CSV table of C-alpha atoms and ligand atoms in Angstrom, one decimal:
chain,number,residue,atom,x,y,z
D,1,MET,CA,-0.1,0.0,0.0
D,2,GLY,CA,2.8,2.3,1.0
D,3,ASP,CA,4.6,1.8,-2.3
D,4,ILE,CA,1.5,2.6,-4.3
D,5,HIS,CA,1.0,5.8,-2.3
D,6,VAL,CA,4.5,6.8,-3.1
D,7,MET,CA,4.3,6.0,-6.7
D,8,ARG,CA,1.0,8.0,-7.0
D,9,GLU,CA,2.8,11.1,-5.3
D,10,GLU,CA,5.5,10.8,-8.0
D,11,PHE,CA,3.3,11.4,-10.8
D,12,LEU,CA,1.3,14.2,-9.1
D,13,PRO,CA,2.6,17.8,-10.1
D,14,PRO,CA,4.5,19.4,-7.3
D,15,LYS,CA,2.2,21.0,-4.7
D,16,PRO,CA,2.2,24.6,-5.1
D,17,PRO,CA,3.4,26.4,-2.0
D,18,PRO,CA,0.6,27.4,0.3
D,19,ARG,CA,-0.7,30.9,-0.3
D,20,ARG,CA,-0.8,33.2,2.6
D,21,HIS,CA,-4.2,35.1,2.8
D,22,LEU,CA,-5.5,37.6,5.3
D,23,ILE,CA,-9.2,36.6,5.6
D,24,SER,CA,-9.9,37.0,9.3
D,25,VAL,CA,-8.1,38.1,12.4
D,26,GLY,CA,-8.7,34.5,13.5
D,27,ASP,CA,-5.9,33.6,10.9
D,28,LEU,CA,-3.2,35.8,13.0
D,29,THR,CA,-1.2,34.8,16.0
D,30,ARG,CA,0.3,37.5,18.4
D,31,ASP,CA,3.5,37.4,16.5
D,32,ASP,CA,1.9,37.8,13.1
D,33,VAL,CA,0.3,41.0,14.5
D,34,GLU,CA,3.6,42.2,16.0
D,35,ARG,CA,5.5,41.6,12.8
D,36,LEU,CA,2.8,43.4,10.8
D,37,LEU,CA,2.6,46.5,13.1
D,38,ALA,CA,6.5,46.7,13.1
D,39,THR,CA,6.6,46.5,9.3
D,40,ALA,CA,3.9,49.3,9.2
D,41,ARG,CA,5.9,51.5,11.5
D,42,SER,CA,8.9,51.0,9.4
D,43,PHE,CA,6.8,52.1,6.4
D,44,SER,CA,5.6,55.1,8.1
D,45,ARG,CA,9.2,56.3,8.6
D,46,SER,CA,9.9,55.8,4.8
D,47,LEU,CA,6.7,58.0,4.1
D,48,GLU,CA,8.5,60.9,5.9
D,49,ARG,CA,11.0,61.1,3.0
D,50,GLU,CA,10.5,63.5,0.1
D,51,VAL,CA,10.3,60.7,-2.5
D,52,LYS,CA,7.6,58.4,-0.9
D,53,LYS,CA,7.7,55.6,-3.5
D,54,LEU,CA,9.5,52.5,-2.5
D,55,PRO,CA,10.7,49.9,-5.3
D,56,THR,CA,9.6,47.0,-2.9
D,57,LEU,CA,6.9,45.4,-4.8
D,58,ARG,CA,7.9,46.3,-8.2
D,59,GLY,CA,6.6,43.6,-10.7
D,60,TYR,CA,3.7,42.5,-8.8
D,61,THR,CA,0.1,43.1,-9.3
D,62,VAL,CA,-2.6,44.0,-6.8
D,63,VAL,CA,-6.3,43.9,-8.0
D,64,ASN,CA,-9.0,45.5,-5.6
D,65,VAL,CA,-12.5,44.4,-6.4
D,66,PHE,CA,-15.2,46.3,-4.4
D,67,TYR,CA,-18.6,45.1,-4.3
D,68,GLU,CA,-19.7,47.5,-1.5
D,69,SER,CA,-19.1,51.3,-1.2
D,70,SER,CA,-15.9,52.3,0.3
D,71,THR,CA,-13.8,55.5,0.6
D,72,ARG,CA,-11.1,54.9,3.1
D,73,THR,CA,-10.4,51.2,2.7
D,74,SER,CA,-10.4,51.3,-1.3
D,75,SER,CA,-8.4,54.3,-1.7
D,76,SER,CA,-5.8,53.2,1.0
D,77,PHE,CA,-5.3,49.9,-0.6
D,78,GLU,CA,-4.6,51.4,-4.0
D,79,LEU,CA,-2.3,54.1,-2.5
D,80,ALA,CA,-0.4,51.3,-0.4
D,81,ALA,CA,0.1,49.2,-3.6
D,82,LYS,CA,1.2,52.3,-5.7
D,83,ARG,CA,3.7,53.5,-2.9
D,84,LEU,CA,5.2,50.1,-3.0
D,85,SER,CA,5.6,50.3,-6.8
D,86,ALA,CA,3.1,47.3,-7.6
D,87,ASP,CA,0.7,47.7,-10.6
D,88,THR,CA,-2.8,48.1,-9.5
D,89,MET,CA,-6.1,47.8,-11.0
D,90,SER,CA,-9.4,48.8,-9.1
D,91,ILE,CA,-12.8,47.4,-9.9
D,92,LYS,CA,-15.7,48.9,-8.3
D,93,ALA,CA,-18.9,46.9,-8.6
D,94,ALA,CA,-21.0,48.5,-5.9
D,95,GLY,CA,-24.5,48.8,-7.0
D,96,SER,CA,-24.5,45.9,-9.4
D,97,SER,CA,-26.6,42.9,-8.2
D,98,VAL,CA,-24.2,40.2,-7.6
D,99,ASP,CA,-25.7,36.7,-7.4
D,100,LYS,CA,-24.4,34.3,-5.0
D,101,GLY,CA,-22.3,31.2,-5.8
D,102,GLU,CA,-21.8,31.0,-9.6
D,103,SER,CA,-21.4,34.5,-10.5
D,104,LEU,CA,-18.8,35.2,-7.8
D,105,LYS,CA,-17.0,32.1,-8.8
D,106,ASP,CA,-17.1,33.5,-12.5
D,107,THR,CA,-15.7,36.8,-11.3
D,108,ALA,CA,-13.0,35.0,-9.5
D,109,LEU,CA,-12.0,33.0,-12.5
D,110,THR,CA,-12.1,36.2,-14.7
D,111,LEU,CA,-9.7,38.1,-12.3
D,112,GLY,CA,-7.7,35.1,-11.9
D,113,ALA,CA,-7.0,35.2,-15.8
D,114,TYR,CA,-4.9,38.2,-15.2
D,115,ASP,CA,-2.7,36.3,-12.9
D,116,PRO,CA,-2.7,38.9,-10.2
D,117,ASP,CA,-0.4,38.3,-7.1
D,118,VAL,CA,-2.9,39.9,-4.6
D,119,ILE,CA,-6.8,40.4,-4.8
D,120,VAL,CA,-8.3,42.7,-2.2
D,121,ILE,CA,-12.0,42.0,-2.0
D,122,ARG,CA,-14.9,43.7,-0.3
D,123,HIS,CA,-18.1,41.9,-0.8
D,124,PRO,CA,-21.7,42.0,1.0
D,125,GLN,CA,-21.5,38.2,1.2
D,126,ILE,CA,-19.8,36.5,4.3
D,127,GLY,CA,-17.2,34.0,2.9
D,128,ALA,CA,-16.7,35.8,-0.5
D,129,PRO,CA,-13.0,36.0,0.0
D,130,GLN,CA,-12.7,32.2,0.7
D,131,LEU,CA,-14.6,31.5,-2.4
D,132,VAL,CA,-12.1,33.9,-4.5
D,133,ALA,CA,-9.2,32.2,-2.7
D,134,ARG,CA,-10.4,28.8,-4.0
D,135,TYR,CA,-10.5,29.7,-7.6
D,136,THR,CA,-7.7,31.9,-8.0
D,137,ALA,CA,-4.0,31.6,-7.3
D,138,ALA,CA,-3.6,35.0,-5.8
D,139,HIS,CA,-3.1,35.9,-2.1
D,140,ILE,CA,-6.6,37.1,-0.9
D,141,VAL,CA,-7.0,40.2,1.3
D,142,ASN,CA,-10.5,40.6,2.9
D,143,ALA,CA,-11.5,44.2,2.9
D,144,GLY,CA,-14.8,43.5,4.4
D,145,ASP,CA,-17.1,40.5,3.9
D,146,GLY,CA,-20.8,41.4,4.9
D,147,LYS,CA,-21.1,41.7,8.9
D,148,HIS,CA,-18.3,39.0,9.3
D,149,GLN,CA,-14.6,40.3,9.1
D,150,HIS,CA,-12.6,43.4,8.3
D,151,PRO,CA,-9.1,42.3,9.5
D,152,THR,CA,-7.0,45.4,8.0
D,153,GLN,CA,-9.3,47.8,9.9
D,154,ALA,CA,-8.6,46.0,13.2
D,155,LEU,CA,-4.9,46.1,12.5
D,156,LEU,CA,-5.0,49.8,11.7
D,157,ASP,CA,-6.9,50.3,14.9
D,158,LEU,CA,-4.2,48.4,16.8
D,159,TYR,CA,-1.4,50.4,15.3
D,160,THR,CA,-3.3,53.7,16.0
D,161,ILE,CA,-3.8,52.8,19.7
D,162,ARG,CA,-0.3,51.6,20.1
D,163,GLU,CA,1.2,54.8,18.4
D,164,HIS,CA,-1.1,57.3,20.1
D,165,VAL,CA,-2.6,55.7,23.3
D,166,GLY,CA,-0.2,53.1,24.8
D,167,PRO,CA,0.5,49.4,25.1
D,168,LEU,CA,-2.4,47.2,24.2
D,169,ASP,CA,-1.8,44.9,27.1
D,170,GLY,CA,-4.1,45.7,29.9
D,171,LEU,CA,-5.8,48.5,27.8
D,172,HIS,CA,-9.6,48.9,28.2
D,173,VAL,CA,-11.8,49.6,24.9
D,174,ALA,CA,-15.3,50.2,25.0
D,175,ILE,CA,-17.0,49.6,21.5
D,176,VAL,CA,-20.1,51.5,21.5
D,177,GLY,CA,-23.2,51.2,19.1
D,178,ASP,CA,-24.5,49.1,16.3
D,179,VAL,CA,-22.2,45.8,17.0
D,180,LEU,CA,-25.1,43.5,15.4
D,181,HIS,CA,-24.2,44.8,12.0
D,182,SER,CA,-20.5,45.4,12.3
D,183,ARG,CA,-17.7,43.5,10.8
D,184,VAL,CA,-15.4,46.2,12.4
D,185,ALA,CA,-16.6,45.1,15.9
D,186,ARG,CA,-16.0,41.4,15.3
D,187,SER,CA,-12.4,41.9,14.0
D,188,ASN,CA,-11.6,44.4,16.7
D,189,ILE,CA,-13.0,42.3,19.6
D,190,GLN,CA,-10.6,39.3,18.2
D,191,ALA,CA,-7.6,41.7,17.6
D,192,LEU,CA,-7.9,43.5,20.9
D,193,THR,CA,-8.3,40.6,23.1
D,194,LEU,CA,-5.5,38.6,21.2
D,195,MET,CA,-3.2,41.5,22.2
D,196,GLY,CA,-4.2,41.5,25.8
D,197,ALA,CA,-6.7,44.4,25.9
D,198,THR,CA,-10.2,44.2,27.6
D,199,VAL,CA,-13.1,44.9,25.4
D,200,THR,CA,-16.6,46.1,26.9
D,201,LEU,CA,-19.5,46.3,24.2
D,202,VAL,CA,-22.0,49.1,25.1
D,203,GLY,CA,-25.3,49.6,23.2
D,204,PRO,CA,-29.0,48.7,23.2
D,205,PRO,CA,-29.8,45.1,23.7
D,206,PRO,CA,-31.2,44.4,20.0
D,207,LEU,CA,-27.9,45.7,18.6
D,208,ILE,CA,-25.6,43.5,20.7
D,209,PRO,CA,-25.7,40.0,19.4
D,210,ARG,CA,-26.7,37.4,22.1
D,211,GLY,CA,-23.9,35.3,23.3
D,212,ILE,CA,-21.2,37.6,22.0
D,213,GLU,CA,-19.4,37.2,25.5
D,214,ALA,CA,-18.1,34.0,24.2
D,215,MET,CA,-15.6,36.1,22.1
D,216,GLY,CA,-14.0,37.2,25.3
D,217,CYS,CA,-15.7,40.5,25.7
D,218,GLU,CA,-18.0,42.1,28.3
D,219,VAL,CA,-21.4,43.5,27.5
D,220,SER,CA,-23.2,46.5,29.1
D,221,HIS,CA,-26.4,48.3,28.0
D,222,GLU,CA,-25.6,51.4,30.0
D,223,ILE,CA,-23.9,54.2,28.2
D,224,GLY,CA,-22.3,55.2,31.6
D,225,ALA,CA,-20.1,52.1,31.1
D,226,ILE,CA,-17.9,53.9,28.6
D,227,ALA,CA,-16.5,56.2,31.5
D,228,ALA,CA,-14.3,53.3,32.7
D,229,ALA,CA,-12.6,52.8,29.3
D,230,ASP,CA,-9.3,54.2,28.0
D,231,VAL,CA,-10.5,54.3,24.4
D,232,VAL,CA,-14.0,54.8,23.4
D,233,TYR,CA,-14.6,53.1,19.9
D,234,VAL,CA,-17.7,54.5,18.2
D,235,LEU,CA,-19.7,52.3,15.6
D,236,ARG,CA,-21.9,53.7,12.8
D,237,MET,CA,-25.5,53.0,12.8
D,238,GLN,CA,-25.5,50.7,9.8
D,239,ARG,CA,-29.0,51.5,8.4
D,240,GLU,CA,-28.4,49.9,5.0
D,241,ARG,CA,-28.0,46.6,6.9
D,242,MET,CA,-31.0,46.8,9.1
D,243,GLN,CA,-34.0,44.9,8.0
D,244,GLU,CA,-36.8,47.1,6.8
D,245,GLY,CA,-39.6,47.0,9.5
D,246,ALA,CA,-37.3,45.7,12.3
D,247,ASN,CA,-37.2,48.0,15.3
D,248,TYR,CA,-33.7,47.8,16.5
D,249,VAL,CA,-34.1,51.2,18.2
D,250,PRO,CA,-37.3,53.2,18.7
D,251,SER,CA,-36.0,55.9,16.6
D,252,LEU,CA,-32.5,57.5,15.6
D,253,ARG,CA,-33.2,60.5,17.8
D,254,GLU,CA,-33.9,58.2,20.9
D,255,TYR,CA,-30.7,56.3,19.9
D,256,THR,CA,-28.8,59.6,20.1
D,257,ALA,CA,-30.4,60.6,23.3
D,258,ARG,CA,-29.5,57.3,25.2
D,259,TRP,CA,-26.4,55.9,23.3
D,260,GLY,CA,-24.7,58.9,21.6
D,261,VAL,CA,-21.2,59.7,22.3
D,262,THR,CA,-21.3,63.2,23.6
D,263,PRO,CA,-18.7,65.4,25.4
D,264,GLU,CA,-20.6,65.1,28.6
D,265,ARG,CA,-20.3,61.3,28.5
D,266,LEU,CA,-16.5,61.2,28.1
D,267,ARG,CA,-13.9,61.9,30.7
D,268,PRO,CA,-11.2,64.3,29.8
D,269,GLY,CA,-8.3,62.6,28.1
D,270,GLN,CA,-10.4,59.7,26.8
D,271,LYS,CA,-9.4,58.8,23.2
D,272,VAL,CA,-12.3,58.4,20.8
D,273,MET,CA,-12.1,56.3,17.5
D,274,HIS,CA,-14.5,55.7,14.7
D,275,PRO,CA,-13.8,53.6,11.4
D,276,GLY,CA,-15.7,55.9,9.3
D,277,PRO,CA,-18.0,56.8,7.7
D,278,MET,CA,-19.5,58.8,10.6
D,279,ASN,CA,-23.1,59.8,11.0
D,280,ARG,CA,-22.3,63.1,12.9
D,281,GLY,CA,-25.0,63.8,15.2
D,282,VAL,CA,-26.3,60.3,15.4
D,283,GLU,CA,-23.7,58.0,17.1
D,284,ILE,CA,-21.1,60.7,17.7
D,285,ASP,CA,-21.6,64.4,18.5
D,286,PRO,CA,-19.7,66.5,16.2
D,287,VAL,CA,-17.8,68.4,19.0
D,288,VAL,CA,-16.5,64.8,20.1
D,289,ALA,CA,-15.6,64.0,16.3
D,290,ASP,CA,-13.5,67.3,16.0
D,291,ALA,CA,-11.9,67.3,19.4
D,292,ALA,CA,-8.2,66.9,20.0
D,293,ASP,CA,-8.8,63.5,21.6
D,294,ALA,CA,-10.3,62.0,18.5
D,295,LEU,CA,-8.1,59.8,16.6
D,296,ILE,CA,-10.4,59.5,13.5
D,297,GLU,CA,-8.0,61.0,11.0
D,298,THR,CA,-4.9,59.2,12.6
D,299,GLN,CA,-6.8,56.0,11.9
D,300,VAL,CA,-7.1,56.8,8.2
D,301,ARG,CA,-3.4,57.6,8.1
D,302,ALA,CA,-2.6,54.5,9.8
D,303,GLY,CA,-4.7,52.7,7.3
D,304,LEU,CA,-2.0,53.5,4.6
D,305,VAL,CA,1.0,52.0,6.2
D,306,VAL,CA,-0.8,49.0,7.7
D,307,ARG,CA,-2.1,48.2,4.1
D,308,MET,CA,1.4,48.6,2.8
D,309,ALA,CA,2.6,46.1,5.7
D,310,VAL,CA,-0.1,43.6,4.8
D,311,LEU,CA,0.6,43.6,1.0
D,312,TYR,CA,4.4,43.4,1.8
D,313,ASP,CA,4.0,40.6,4.2
D,314,LEU,CA,1.9,38.4,2.0
D,315,LEU,CA,4.3,38.9,-0.8
D,316,THR,CA,7.5,38.1,1.0
D,317,THR,CA,8.3,35.6,3.4
D,318,GLY,CA,10.1,37.3,6.2
D,319,PRO,CA,9.6,40.4,8.2
D,320,VAL,CA,10.5,43.8,6.6
D,321,PRO,CA,14.3,44.5,6.8
D,322,VAL,CA,15.1,46.8,9.8
D,323,LYS,CA,16.8,49.2,7.4
D,324,THR,CA,13.9,50.8,5.3
D,325,PRO,CA,14.4,50.2,1.5
D,326,GLU,CA,15.7,53.2,-0.5
D,327,PRO,CA,13.3,55.1,-2.4
D,328,LEU,CA,12.8,54.5,-6.0
D,329,GLU,CA,15.3,56.4,-8.2
D,330,VAL,CA,13.4,59.0,-10.2
D,331,ALA,CA,14.4,58.9,-13.8
Y,401,NCD,C1,-16.4,50.2,8.0
Y,401,NCD,C2,-16.8,49.1,7.0
Y,401,NCD,O1,-17.0,49.4,5.9
Y,401,NCD,O2,-16.9,47.9,7.5
Y,401,NCD,N1,-15.8,51.4,7.4
Y,401,NCD,C3,-14.6,51.3,6.8
Y,401,NCD,O3,-14.0,50.2,6.5
Y,401,NCD,N2,-13.8,52.3,7.0
Y,401,NCD,C4,-17.4,50.5,9.0
Y,401,NCD,C5,-18.8,51.0,8.4
Y,401,NCD,O4,-19.1,50.9,7.3
Y,401,NCD,O5,-19.5,51.6,9.3
C-alpha cells in the first residue's frame, strides 16, 4: 500500500506552496500582529521622506475588487500598492446585483485570468474572500465581507492605539453602538483580546448579538459604562444593513439621546475612535468628532501604512528589513 502511495505522489505535479491570505483576524497569531505592526511602523518612517515611493513590490500586481461602497479602505489599498511600486487595478462593482455562488466564482475566474499576485476584495456576502481564494492562485485580502470580518481595519486600529494611546496589554476599550451589523466590531474584539486588551461592548440589547461574550468581551447596556474605558470606539449605525420594519431602536433620535457619544459622557483625556464613515449627530456628537482627543484622521493615516505592511507581508516571506528600503530612483 505504502509503495503505491509513493508512486502516486511521484506522478502528481508538485504541490504549489501554500498561499498566505488575510481573511480573518482569527488567521493571525500574536507574533503575526507584532510583525505586521512593526512593518507598518517602518513604512511610516519611509513615508516621511520626500520621495515616498519604494521599489519593494515592483513587478507585482494587486487587484482591488469592491462590491460595496468604500472611501477609506479602497483608496488606502490602492495608494498602499502604488507606494510600493506594484501595478494596481481597481474594479468597483457597487450597485450591481451580484448573485450568490456561480457569479462570484465567475468573477474570481475572470480576475484570476490576469494572474494577479494579490486580490483585495470587499463583498456583502460572508465567505466571498474564501471563495475567491479557492478559484484563483492569488493571495487574498479581505477588505470586508458582510458583517463578518474586516481584518485590516482591526490592524490599523491596533496600530493607532499603540502609537497614540499606549501598550495594548491591559488597555480597556469600549466599543459602542451597532455591534450587530459590524464586521469592524467582530475583527476588533478578536484583535484587541489577542493583544491583551479588555473589551466592553456598549449599546441597546437589540444591537448587541446574544452570546457575544463568548468572544471574550463584556457587555453593558448602560452608556455610562464607557467612562471606565481608555478608548471609546464608536460604531456607525448601519442603516443599510438593518432589515426593513425591524425595530432595533425606537428612533434614531432616541438612539442619540440614550447612546450617542457626547462630550458630557466622556472623561477628559479619553481617546475616541471611529472607523468611518461617521453619522455626525447620530452615534457621535460633532464636538467629540472634532476634538483633539479624537483619533479618527489618525486611523485613516494608519490605514495606509498598515495596508502597505499587509501587502508586503503576504508577498514576501520574512519580516521587513530593519533598514527601510531606498526610495525608487526617479528617472
Ligand atoms: C467600515 C466598514 O465598511 O466595515 N468602514 C470602513 O471600512 N472604514 C465601517 C462602516 O461601514 O461603518
